[in-house]
Amino acid sequence: MNSKNGAPITVIGAGPYGLAVAAHLKAQGIPFRIFGEPMEGWLSHMPKGMYLKSSPFSSFISAPMPGWRLADYRVSEGRASGDERDPVHISEFVRYGLWFQQHWAPELEQVTVRRVEKGRGRGFWITLDSGEGFESRAVVLGVGIVRFANVPPVLAHMVDDGLVSHTAEHVDLSGFAGQRVAVVGAGQSALESAALLHESGAQPTVLARAGSLVFGPPPQTERPVERSARVRLMYPNSLLGDGWPLVACSRGPAVYRRLPDRVRARLLRTVLGPYGAWWLRDRVEGRVPVRCGVRIGSAKPDLAGGVLLELEGPDGDRQTLEADHVIAGTGYRVDVDRLELLSAELRREVVKNAGAPRLSPDFESSVPGLFFTGLAAAPTFGPLLRFVCGAGFAARRISTALRAVAW
């Protein structure tokens, strides 16, 4: 299917979103090449011992036919399909992703794409780390979230000194055993990192601007179809959870795209905003010190080789915190200019909104033939694209649009 001398379609990234696009292209007989390390972001940028925030029901990679969900993978291994109260361990999800890749994208080339630039015609010139270069009519970028890791400016100046890092930089937190670690943030990555640090023998302290921590409710013990009609009406089930707002976001990403920029930005920030999974509560509350309602006014190295943080409370009161290291669990901010694999010319030509690419209904940017999927598409299509379960909507739209390009 794939031509070594070129490719009508090039997919960059072999995480859930890139693999989903590959699967849907394959099902339609569309020639493509796909590059990247399979599940690399999950293997190299997420801590051992973590669990997915999304439920087992929502933790699947989209295939164009039934039989390829996480539950199917479990059955293929001779295990029970599981239940919603059993959070998904990262090691299982990685194995599932590799299983999916081996079937739907066995032609995956584990080579890094060094540069994407404009080609001689309407297409692109792709340069690989191996030295190979080839033309491609279209490019789908499914590069994951790591490139968009956000460290607040008040802390960013100490990253190069090794005193500050982002949660995405840590696979093994046991190296912090015995150290005082300030964890900034109130979302899943911050709270789970704090729990794992505590369980590894470190001394974490969570710093949150929010007035209190929020944890999601545990899933219903019964399946959605077994709930009463009244409960189903009041709290309908969706891929993102229970409730009408989550139903709207999971089923209406195409409508979400039509909302005004400010409304989309506010909803992306507030719908499923910073909170911890239900199963994290017992691992954080009463175990990890938490300071809520504070912001970091300043941060500087101290004489002992650590960090001195000046914290500002809601009433203007100030307090200090000494730490050996600071981990920013402050999320991700999409910024096309951070995608250095795109040539400077291409980055300039992509029309952006607050750094994120403006996308067509088919996920195509203002540069014809250049598509974005995954987190980079969330500012356009909403919270669904922040989770694995959004890969299906993206893959279906993109593969349909690419039929005409491929031939």
C-alpha positions as a Markdown table, in Angstrom:
| # | Residue | x | y | z |
|---|---|---|---|---|
| 1 | Met | 0.0 | 0.0 | 0.0 |
| 2 | Asn | 2.8 | 2.4 | 0.9 |
| 3 | Ser | 5.2 | 3.7 | -1.7 |
| 4 | Lys | 8.8 | 4.1 | -0.6 |
| 5 | Asn | 9.3 | 6.8 | -3.3 |
| 6 | Gly | 6.6 | 8.9 | -1.9 |
| 7 | Ala | 3.1 | 8.8 | -0.5 |
| 8 | Pro | -0.2 | 10.5 | -1.4 |
| 9 | Ile | -0.8 | 10.8 | 2.4 |
| 10 | Thr | 1.7 | 11.1 | 5.2 |
| 11 | Val | 0.6 | 10.5 | 8.8 |
| 12 | Ile | 3.0 | 11.8 | 11.5 |
| 13 | Gly | 2.5 | 10.3 | 14.9 |
| 14 | Ala | 1.7 | 6.8 | 16.1 |
| 15 | Gly | -0.3 | 7.4 | 19.2 |
| 16 | Pro | -4.1 | 6.8 | 19.4 |
| 17 | Tyr | -5.0 | 9.7 | 17.0 |
| 18 | Gly | -2.4 | 8.8 | 14.3 |
| 19 | Leu | -3.2 | 5.1 | 14.5 |
| 20 | Ala | -6.9 | 5.8 | 14.2 |
| 21 | Val | -6.3 | 7.9 | 11.0 |
| 22 | Ala | -4.2 | 5.0 | 9.6 |
| 23 | Ala | -6.9 | 2.5 | 10.4 |
| 24 | His | -9.6 | 4.5 | 8.6 |
| 25 | Leu | -7.3 | 5.2 | 5.6 |
| 26 | Lys | -6.5 | 1.5 | 5.3 |
| 27 | Ala | -10.2 | 0.5 | 5.4 |
| 28 | Gln | -10.8 | 2.8 | 2.5 |
| 29 | Gly | -7.8 | 1.6 | 0.5 |
| 30 | Ile | -6.1 | 5.0 | 0.6 |
| 31 | Pro | -2.3 | 4.7 | 0.2 |
| 32 | Phe | -0.3 | 6.3 | 3.0 |
| 33 | Arg | 2.9 | 6.2 | 5.0 |
| 34 | Ile | 2.9 | 6.5 | 8.8 |
| 35 | Phe | 5.9 | 7.5 | 10.9 |
| 36 | Gly | 6.7 | 7.5 | 14.6 |
| 37 | Glu | 7.3 | 5.3 | 17.6 |
| 38 | Pro | 4.1 | 3.4 | 18.5 |
| 39 | Met | 2.5 | 4.8 | 21.7 |
| 40 | Glu | 5.7 | 6.8 | 22.3 |
| 41 | Gly | 4.0 | 9.6 | 24.2 |
| 42 | Trp | 2.4 | 7.1 | 26.6 |
| 43 | Leu | 5.7 | 5.2 | 27.0 |
| 44 | Ser | 8.1 | 8.0 | 27.4 |
| 45 | His | 6.2 | 10.9 | 28.9 |
| 46 | Met | 3.8 | 9.5 | 31.4 |
| 47 | Pro | 4.8 | 8.1 | 34.8 |
| 48 | Lys | 4.9 | 4.4 | 35.6 |
| 49 | Gly | 2.0 | 3.5 | 37.9 |
| 50 | Met | -0.5 | 6.0 | 36.4 |
| 51 | Tyr | -4.0 | 5.2 | 35.4 |
| 52 | Leu | -6.1 | 6.8 | 32.7 |
| 53 | Lys | -8.5 | 9.5 | 33.7 |
| 54 | Ser | -11.1 | 8.4 | 31.2 |
| 55 | Ser | -13.2 | 5.3 | 32.0 |
| 56 | Pro | -12.7 | 1.9 | 30.4 |
| 57 | Phe | -15.8 | 2.6 | 28.3 |
| 58 | Ser | -14.2 | 5.7 | 26.8 |
| 59 | Ser | -10.6 | 4.4 | 26.5 |
| 60 | Phe | -10.4 | 3.0 | 23.0 |
| 61 | Ile | -8.8 | 3.7 | 19.7 |
| 62 | Ser | -11.2 | 4.1 | 16.8 |
| 63 | Ala | -11.3 | 1.4 | 14.2 |
| 64 | Pro | -13.6 | 1.4 | 11.1 |
| 65 | Met | -15.3 | -1.8 | 12.3 |
| 66 | Pro | -16.3 | -3.4 | 15.6 |
| 67 | Gly | -13.9 | -5.6 | 17.6 |
| 68 | Trp | -11.1 | -3.3 | 18.4 |
| 69 | Arg | -12.0 | -1.6 | 21.7 |
| 70 | Leu | -10.1 | -2.1 | 24.9 |
| 71 | Ala | -12.7 | -4.6 | 26.1 |
| 72 | Asp | -12.1 | -6.6 | 22.9 |
| 73 | Tyr | -8.3 | -6.6 | 23.6 |
| 74 | Arg | -9.0 | -7.9 | 27.1 |
| 75 | Val | -11.1 | -10.7 | 25.7 |
| 76 | Ser | -8.4 | -11.5 | 23.1 |
| 77 | Glu | -6.0 | -12.1 | 26.1 |
| 78 | Gly | -8.5 | -14.4 | 27.7 |
| 79 | Arg | -9.5 | -11.9 | 30.4 |
| 80 | Ala | -12.8 | -10.4 | 31.4 |
| 81 | Ser | -13.8 | -7.3 | 29.6 |
| 82 | Gly | -13.8 | -5.4 | 32.9 |
| 83 | Asp | -16.1 | -2.9 | 34.5 |
| 84 | Glu | -16.3 | 0.9 | 34.8 |
| 85 | Arg | -15.0 | 0.9 | 38.3 |
| 86 | Asp | -11.7 | -0.6 | 37.2 |
| 87 | Pro | -9.5 | 2.3 | 36.1 |
| 88 | Val | -7.2 | 1.6 | 33.1 |
| 89 | His | -3.5 | 1.2 | 34.0 |
| 90 | Ile | -1.1 | 2.8 | 31.6 |
| 91 | Ser | 0.8 | -0.4 | 30.9 |
| 92 | Glu | -2.4 | -2.1 | 29.8 |
| 93 | Phe | -3.4 | 0.8 | 27.6 |
| 94 | Val | 0.1 | 0.8 | 25.9 |
| 95 | Arg | -0.2 | -3.0 | 25.3 |
| 96 | Tyr | -3.7 | -2.4 | 23.8 |
| 97 | Gly | -2.3 | 0.4 | 21.5 |
| 98 | Leu | 0.5 | -1.9 | 20.3 |
| 99 | Trp | -2.0 | -4.6 | 19.6 |
| 100 | Phe | -4.1 | -2.2 | 17.6 |
| 101 | Gln | -1.1 | -0.9 | 15.7 |
| 102 | Gln | 0.2 | -4.4 | 14.8 |
| 103 | His | -3.1 | -5.1 | 13.1 |
| 104 | Trp | -4.2 | -1.7 | 11.6 |
| 105 | Ala | -0.8 | -0.1 | 10.9 |
| 106 | Pro | 1.8 | -2.9 | 10.6 |
| 107 | Glu | 3.6 | -0.8 | 8.0 |
| 108 | Leu | 4.4 | 1.9 | 10.6 |
| 109 | Glu | 7.9 | 3.2 | 10.0 |
| 110 | Gln | 9.7 | 3.9 | 13.3 |
| 111 | Val | 11.6 | 6.8 | 11.9 |
| 112 | Thr | 11.4 | 10.5 | 13.0 |
| 113 | Val | 10.1 | 13.1 | 10.5 |
| 114 | Arg | 12.7 | 15.8 | 10.7 |
| 115 | Arg | 11.0 | 18.4 | 8.5 |
| 116 | Val | 7.8 | 19.1 | 6.6 |
| 117 | Glu | 8.1 | 21.9 | 4.0 |
| 118 | Lys | 6.2 | 23.1 | 1.0 |
| 119 | Gly | 6.8 | 21.0 | -2.1 |
| 120 | Arg | 7.2 | 22.0 | -5.7 |
| 121 | Gly | 3.4 | 21.8 | -6.4 |
| 122 | Arg | 0.5 | 21.9 | -3.9 |
| 123 | Gly | 2.0 | 19.2 | -1.8 |
| 124 | Phe | 4.8 | 18.9 | 0.7 |
| 125 | Trp | 8.4 | 17.7 | 0.9 |
| 126 | Ile | 9.1 | 15.3 | 3.8 |
| 127 | Thr | 12.6 | 14.8 | 5.2 |
| 128 | Leu | 13.3 | 11.9 | 7.5 |
| 129 | Asp | 16.0 | 11.4 | 10.1 |
| 130 | Ser | 17.2 | 8.6 | 7.9 |
| 131 | Gly | 18.1 | 11.1 | 5.2 |
| 132 | Glu | 15.2 | 10.0 | 2.9 |
| 133 | Gly | 13.1 | 12.8 | 1.3 |
| 134 | Phe | 9.9 | 12.4 | -0.6 |
| 135 | Glu | 6.9 | 14.2 | -1.8 |
| 136 | Ser | 3.4 | 13.9 | -0.3 |
| 137 | Arg | 0.1 | 15.4 | -1.3 |
| 138 | Ala | -1.2 | 15.7 | 2.2 |
| 139 | Val | 0.1 | 15.5 | 5.8 |
| 140 | Val | -1.8 | 14.6 | 8.9 |
| 141 | Leu | -0.1 | 15.8 | 12.1 |
| 142 | Gly | -1.0 | 13.6 | 15.1 |
| 143 | Val | 2.0 | 14.6 | 17.2 |
| 144 | Gly | 0.3 | 14.2 | 20.6 |
| 145 | Ile | 0.5 | 16.6 | 23.6 |
| 146 | Val | 4.1 | 16.6 | 24.8 |
| 147 | Arg | 5.2 | 19.4 | 22.4 |
| 148 | Phe | 2.6 | 21.7 | 24.0 |
| 149 | Ala | 3.5 | 21.2 | 27.6 |
| 150 | Asn | 2.9 | 24.5 | 29.4 |
| 151 | Val | 5.1 | 25.8 | 32.2 |
| 152 | Pro | 4.0 | 29.2 | 33.7 |
| 153 | Pro | 6.4 | 32.1 | 33.0 |
| 154 | Val | 6.9 | 32.6 | 36.7 |
| 155 | Leu | 8.6 | 29.1 | 36.8 |
| 156 | Ala | 9.9 | 28.8 | 33.2 |
| 157 | His | 13.2 | 30.6 | 33.9 |
| 158 | Met | 14.3 | 27.7 | 36.2 |
| 159 | Val | 13.7 | 24.9 | 33.7 |
| 160 | Asp | 17.2 | 25.0 | 32.2 |
| 161 | Asp | 18.6 | 24.9 | 35.7 |
| 162 | Gly | 16.9 | 21.6 | 36.4 |
| 163 | Leu | 14.8 | 23.0 | 39.3 |
| 164 | Val | 11.5 | 23.1 | 37.5 |
| 165 | Ser | 10.0 | 20.5 | 35.1 |
| 166 | His | 6.6 | 19.5 | 33.6 |
| 167 | Thr | 4.7 | 16.4 | 34.5 |
| 168 | Ala | 5.2 | 15.2 | 30.9 |
| 169 | Glu | 9.0 | 14.9 | 31.5 |
| 170 | His | 8.7 | 12.2 | 34.1 |
| 171 | Val | 8.3 | 8.4 | 33.5 |
| 172 | Asp | 9.7 | 7.4 | 36.9 |
| 173 | Leu | 9.0 | 9.6 | 40.0 |
| 174 | Ser | 10.9 | 7.4 | 42.4 |
| 175 | Gly | 14.0 | 9.4 | 41.9 |
| 176 | Phe | 12.4 | 12.2 | 44.0 |
| 177 | Ala | 12.3 | 9.9 | 47.1 |
| 178 | Gly | 13.2 | 12.0 | 50.2 |
| 179 | Gln | 12.9 | 15.3 | 48.4 |
| 180 | Arg | 10.4 | 18.2 | 48.9 |
| 181 | Val | 8.5 | 18.6 | 45.7 |
| 182 | Ala | 6.0 | 21.4 | 45.0 |
| 183 | Val | 3.4 | 20.2 | 42.5 |
| 184 | Val | 1.6 | 23.1 | 40.8 |
| 185 | Gly | -1.9 | 22.5 | 39.5 |
| 186 | Ala | -5.3 | 21.0 | 40.5 |
| 187 | Gly | -5.9 | 18.7 | 37.5 |
| 188 | Gln | -5.4 | 15.0 | 37.0 |
| 189 | Ser | -1.7 | 15.1 | 36.0 |
| 190 | Ala | -0.8 | 17.3 | 39.0 |
| 191 | Leu | -2.9 | 15.3 | 41.6 |
| 192 | Glu | -1.8 | 11.9 | 40.3 |
| 193 | Ser | 1.8 | 13.0 | 40.2 |
| 194 | Ala | 1.5 | 14.1 | 43.8 |
| 195 | Ala | 0.0 | 10.8 | 44.8 |
| 196 | Leu | 2.8 | 8.8 | 43.0 |
| 197 | Leu | 5.4 | 11.1 | 44.6 |
| 198 | His | 4.0 | 10.4 | 48.0 |
| 199 | Glu | 3.8 | 6.7 | 47.4 |
| 200 | Ser | 7.5 | 6.8 | 46.2 |
| 201 | Gly | 8.7 | 8.3 | 49.4 |
| 202 | Ala | 8.9 | 12.0 | 48.3 |
| 203 | Gln | 7.4 | 14.9 | 50.2 |
| 204 | Pro | 5.0 | 16.6 | 47.8 |
| 205 | Thr | 2.9 | 19.7 | 48.4 |
| 206 | Val | 0.1 | 20.6 | 46.0 |
| 207 | Leu | -0.3 | 24.3 | 45.1 |
| 208 | Ala | -3.6 | 25.2 | 43.5 |
| 209 | Arg | -5.2 | 28.5 | 42.5 |
| 210 | Ala | -8.6 | 26.9 | 42.9 |
| 211 | Gly | -10.3 | 27.4 | 46.3 |
| 212 | Ser | -10.6 | 23.6 | 46.7 |
| 213 | Leu | -9.8 | 20.4 | 44.9 |
| 214 | Val | -12.4 | 18.7 | 42.8 |
| 215 | Phe | -12.7 | 15.0 | 42.2 |
| 216 | Gly | -15.1 | 13.4 | 39.8 |
| 217 | Pro | -17.9 | 11.1 | 41.0 |
| 218 | Pro | -17.5 | 7.4 | 40.8 |
| 219 | Pro | -19.2 | 5.7 | 37.8 |
| 220 | Gln | -22.6 | 4.2 | 38.2 |
| 221 | Thr | -22.5 | 0.5 | 39.3 |
| 222 | Glu | -25.0 | -0.4 | 36.7 |
| 223 | Arg | -24.7 | -0.1 | 33.0 |
| 224 | Pro | -26.4 | 2.9 | 31.4 |
| 225 | Val | -29.2 | 0.8 | 29.9 |
| 226 | Glu | -30.0 | -0.6 | 33.4 |
| 227 | Arg | -30.6 | 2.9 | 35.0 |
| 228 | Ser | -34.0 | 4.2 | 35.5 |
| 229 | Ala | -35.6 | 6.3 | 32.8 |
| 230 | Arg | -35.6 | 9.3 | 35.1 |
| 231 | Val | -31.8 | 9.0 | 35.8 |
| 232 | Arg | -31.1 | 8.5 | 32.1 |
| 233 | Leu | -33.1 | 11.6 | 31.3 |
| 234 | Met | -31.4 | 13.8 | 33.9 |
| 235 | Tyr | -27.9 | 12.4 | 33.5 |
| 236 | Pro | -27.6 | 10.8 | 30.0 |
| 237 | Asn | -24.4 | 8.9 | 29.4 |
| 238 | Ser | -21.7 | 10.0 | 26.9 |
| 239 | Leu | -18.1 | 9.2 | 26.0 |
| 240 | Leu | -17.1 | 12.1 | 28.3 |
| 241 | Gly | -19.3 | 11.2 | 31.2 |
| 242 | Asp | -22.8 | 11.7 | 32.5 |
| 243 | Gly | -24.8 | 14.9 | 32.0 |
| 244 | Trp | -26.2 | 17.0 | 29.2 |
| 245 | Pro | -23.2 | 19.3 | 28.8 |
| 246 | Leu | -20.9 | 16.3 | 28.3 |
| 247 | Val | -23.4 | 14.8 | 25.8 |
| 248 | Ala | -23.3 | 18.0 | 23.8 |
| 249 | Cys | -19.5 | 18.1 | 23.7 |
| 250 | Ser | -19.1 | 14.5 | 22.9 |
| 251 | Arg | -21.8 | 14.3 | 20.2 |
| 252 | Gly | -21.6 | 17.9 | 18.8 |
| 253 | Pro | -17.9 | 18.7 | 18.0 |
| 254 | Ala | -19.0 | 19.9 | 14.5 |
| 255 | Val | -21.5 | 22.3 | 16.1 |
| 256 | Tyr | -18.9 | 23.4 | 18.7 |
| 257 | Arg | -16.6 | 24.5 | 15.9 |
| 258 | Arg | -19.3 | 27.1 | 14.8 |
| 259 | Leu | -19.3 | 28.8 | 18.2 |
| 260 | Pro | -17.6 | 32.2 | 18.6 |
| 261 | Asp | -13.9 | 32.1 | 19.5 |
| 262 | Arg | -14.4 | 33.4 | 23.0 |
| 263 | Val | -17.2 | 30.9 | 23.8 |
| 264 | Arg | -15.1 | 28.0 | 22.5 |
| 265 | Ala | -12.1 | 29.0 | 24.5 |
| 266 | Arg | -14.2 | 29.4 | 27.7 |
| 267 | Leu | -15.9 | 26.0 | 27.2 |
| 268 | Leu | -12.6 | 24.3 | 26.5 |
| 269 | Arg | -11.3 | 25.7 | 29.8 |
| 270 | Thr | -14.3 | 25.0 | 32.0 |
| 271 | Val | -16.0 | 21.8 | 30.6 |
| 272 | Leu | -14.2 | 19.0 | 32.3 |
| 273 | Gly | -11.8 | 21.6 | 33.8 |
| 274 | Pro | -9.2 | 20.8 | 36.4 |
| 275 | Tyr | -10.3 | 17.9 | 38.5 |
| 276 | Gly | -9.0 | 14.5 | 39.7 |
| 277 | Ala | -10.5 | 11.1 | 38.9 |
| 278 | Trp | -12.7 | 9.7 | 41.6 |
| 279 | Trp | -10.2 | 7.0 | 42.5 |
| 280 | Leu | -7.5 | 9.6 | 43.3 |
| 281 | Arg | -9.4 | 11.1 | 46.2 |
| 282 | Asp | -8.3 | 8.6 | 48.8 |
| 283 | Arg | -4.7 | 8.8 | 47.5 |
| 284 | Val | -4.5 | 12.5 | 48.0 |
| 285 | Glu | -6.8 | 13.7 | 50.7 |
| 286 | Gly | -5.3 | 13.3 | 54.1 |
| 287 | Arg | -2.0 | 12.1 | 52.6 |
| 288 | Val | -0.6 | 15.0 | 50.6 |
| 289 | Pro | -0.4 | 18.6 | 51.9 |
| 290 | Val | -2.5 | 20.9 | 49.8 |
| 291 | Arg | -2.5 | 24.7 | 49.6 |
| 292 | Cys | -5.6 | 25.9 | 47.8 |
| 293 | Gly | -6.4 | 29.5 | 46.7 |
| 294 | Val | -2.8 | 30.4 | 46.2 |
| 295 | Arg | -0.8 | 31.7 | 43.2 |
| 296 | Ile | 3.0 | 31.8 | 42.8 |
| 297 | Gly | 4.1 | 35.5 | 43.0 |
| 298 | Ser | 7.8 | 34.7 | 42.5 |
| 299 | Ala | 10.2 | 31.8 | 42.3 |
| 300 | Lys | 13.9 | 31.8 | 42.6 |
| 301 | Pro | 16.8 | 29.4 | 43.5 |
| 302 | Asp | 17.7 | 29.3 | 47.1 |
| 303 | Leu | 21.2 | 29.1 | 48.7 |
| 304 | Ala | 20.7 | 25.4 | 49.4 |
| 305 | Gly | 20.2 | 24.5 | 45.8 |
| 306 | Gly | 16.5 | 24.3 | 45.8 |
| 307 | Val | 13.6 | 26.7 | 45.0 |
| 308 | Leu | 12.1 | 29.4 | 47.1 |
| 309 | Leu | 8.5 | 30.1 | 46.2 |
| 310 | Glu | 6.6 | 33.2 | 47.3 |
| 311 | Leu | 2.9 | 32.4 | 47.4 |
| 312 | Glu | 0.1 | 34.9 | 47.4 |
| 313 | Gly | -3.3 | 34.1 | 49.0 |
| 314 | Pro | -6.7 | 35.3 | 48.0 |
| 315 | Asp | -6.6 | 38.1 | 50.6 |
| 316 | Gly | -3.2 | 39.3 | 49.6 |
| 317 | Asp | -1.4 | 37.5 | 52.4 |
| 318 | Arg | 2.0 | 36.1 | 51.5 |
| 319 | Gln | 3.8 | 33.0 | 52.5 |
| 320 | Thr | 6.9 | 31.1 | 51.4 |
| 321 | Leu | 7.5 | 27.5 | 50.5 |
| 322 | Glu | 10.9 | 25.9 | 50.2 |
| 323 | Ala | 11.2 | 22.9 | 47.8 |
| 324 | Asp | 14.0 | 20.9 | 46.3 |
| 325 | His | 12.1 | 20.8 | 43.0 |
| 326 | Val | 8.9 | 22.1 | 41.3 |
| 327 | Ile | 6.8 | 20.0 | 39.0 |
| 328 | Ala | 4.3 | 21.9 | 36.9 |
| 329 | Gly | 1.1 | 20.0 | 36.3 |
| 330 | Thr | -0.2 | 23.0 | 34.5 |
| 331 | Gly | -1.5 | 21.3 | 31.3 |
| 332 | Tyr | -0.9 | 22.0 | 27.7 |
| 333 | Arg | -1.3 | 25.0 | 25.4 |
| 334 | Val | -1.5 | 24.4 | 21.7 |
| 335 | Asp | 0.9 | 26.6 | 19.8 |
| 336 | Val | 1.7 | 25.8 | 16.1 |
| 337 | Asp | 5.0 | 27.8 | 16.4 |
| 338 | Arg | 6.3 | 25.1 | 18.8 |
| 339 | Leu | 6.0 | 22.5 | 16.0 |
| 340 | Glu | 9.6 | 22.8 | 14.7 |
| 341 | Leu | 9.2 | 19.9 | 12.3 |
| 342 | Leu | 7.0 | 22.3 | 10.2 |
| 343 | Ser | 9.2 | 24.7 | 8.2 |
| 344 | Ala | 9.0 | 28.3 | 9.3 |
| 345 | Glu | 7.2 | 29.1 | 6.1 |
| 346 | Leu | 4.5 | 26.6 | 6.8 |
| 347 | Arg | 4.1 | 27.8 | 10.4 |
| 348 | Arg | 3.6 | 31.4 | 9.2 |
| 349 | Glu | 1.0 | 30.3 | 6.6 |
| 350 | Val | -1.2 | 28.4 | 9.1 |
| 351 | Val | -3.9 | 30.8 | 10.3 |
| 352 | Lys | -4.1 | 30.6 | 14.0 |
| 353 | Asn | -6.4 | 31.6 | 16.9 |
| 354 | Ala | -4.4 | 32.2 | 20.1 |
| 355 | Gly | -1.6 | 29.9 | 18.7 |
| 356 | Ala | -3.9 | 27.0 | 17.7 |
| 357 | Pro | -4.6 | 26.3 | 14.0 |
| 358 | Arg | -8.0 | 27.3 | 12.7 |
| 359 | Leu | -9.4 | 24.1 | 11.1 |
| 360 | Ser | -12.1 | 23.3 | 8.5 |
| 361 | Pro | -14.9 | 20.9 | 9.3 |
| 362 | Asp | -12.5 | 18.2 | 8.0 |
| 363 | Phe | -9.6 | 19.2 | 10.2 |
| 364 | Glu | -7.7 | 20.9 | 7.4 |
| 365 | Ser | -5.7 | 24.0 | 8.2 |
| 366 | Ser | -5.5 | 27.1 | 6.0 |
| 367 | Val | -2.6 | 25.4 | 4.3 |
| 368 | Pro | -4.3 | 23.1 | 1.7 |
| 369 | Gly | -3.5 | 19.5 | 2.5 |
| 370 | Leu | -2.1 | 20.1 | 6.0 |
| 371 | Phe | -4.4 | 18.4 | 8.7 |
| 372 | Phe | -4.2 | 18.5 | 12.5 |
| 373 | Thr | -5.7 | 16.0 | 14.8 |
| 374 | Gly | -5.6 | 15.3 | 18.5 |
| 375 | Leu | -5.0 | 18.0 | 21.1 |
| 376 | Ala | -4.1 | 20.5 | 18.4 |
| 377 | Ala | -7.7 | 20.3 | 17.1 |
| 378 | Ala | -9.3 | 20.7 | 20.6 |
| 379 | Pro | -9.5 | 24.5 | 20.4 |
| 380 | Thr | -11.6 | 24.1 | 17.2 |
| 381 | Phe | -13.7 | 21.0 | 18.1 |
| 382 | Gly | -13.9 | 21.0 | 21.9 |
| 383 | Pro | -13.1 | 18.9 | 24.9 |
| 384 | Leu | -13.8 | 15.6 | 23.1 |
| 385 | Leu | -10.4 | 16.0 | 21.2 |
| 386 | Arg | -8.5 | 16.1 | 24.5 |
| 387 | Phe | -9.4 | 12.5 | 25.1 |
| 388 | Val | -8.6 | 9.2 | 23.3 |
| 389 | Cys | -12.3 | 8.7 | 22.5 |
| 390 | Gly | -12.2 | 11.8 | 20.2 |
| 391 | Ala | -10.0 | 10.0 | 17.7 |
| 392 | Gly | -12.9 | 8.4 | 15.9 |
| 393 | Phe | -14.6 | 11.7 | 15.0 |
| 394 | Ala | -11.3 | 13.1 | 13.8 |
| 395 | Ala | -10.3 | 9.9 | 11.8 |
| 396 | Arg | -13.6 | 9.7 | 10.0 |
| 397 | Arg | -13.6 | 13.3 | 9.0 |
| 398 | Ile | -10.0 | 13.3 | 7.9 |
| 399 | Ser | -10.1 | 10.0 | 6.0 |
| 400 | Thr | -13.2 | 11.0 | 4.1 |
| 401 | Ala | -11.6 | 14.3 | 3.1 |
| 402 | Leu | -8.5 | 12.6 | 1.9 |
| 403 | Arg | -10.2 | 10.3 | -0.6 |
| 404 | Ala | -10.0 | 13.0 | -3.3 |
| 405 | Val | -6.4 | 13.9 | -2.4 |
| 406 | Ala | -5.1 | 10.3 | -2.7 |
| 407 | Trp | -6.0 | 9.6 | -6.3 |
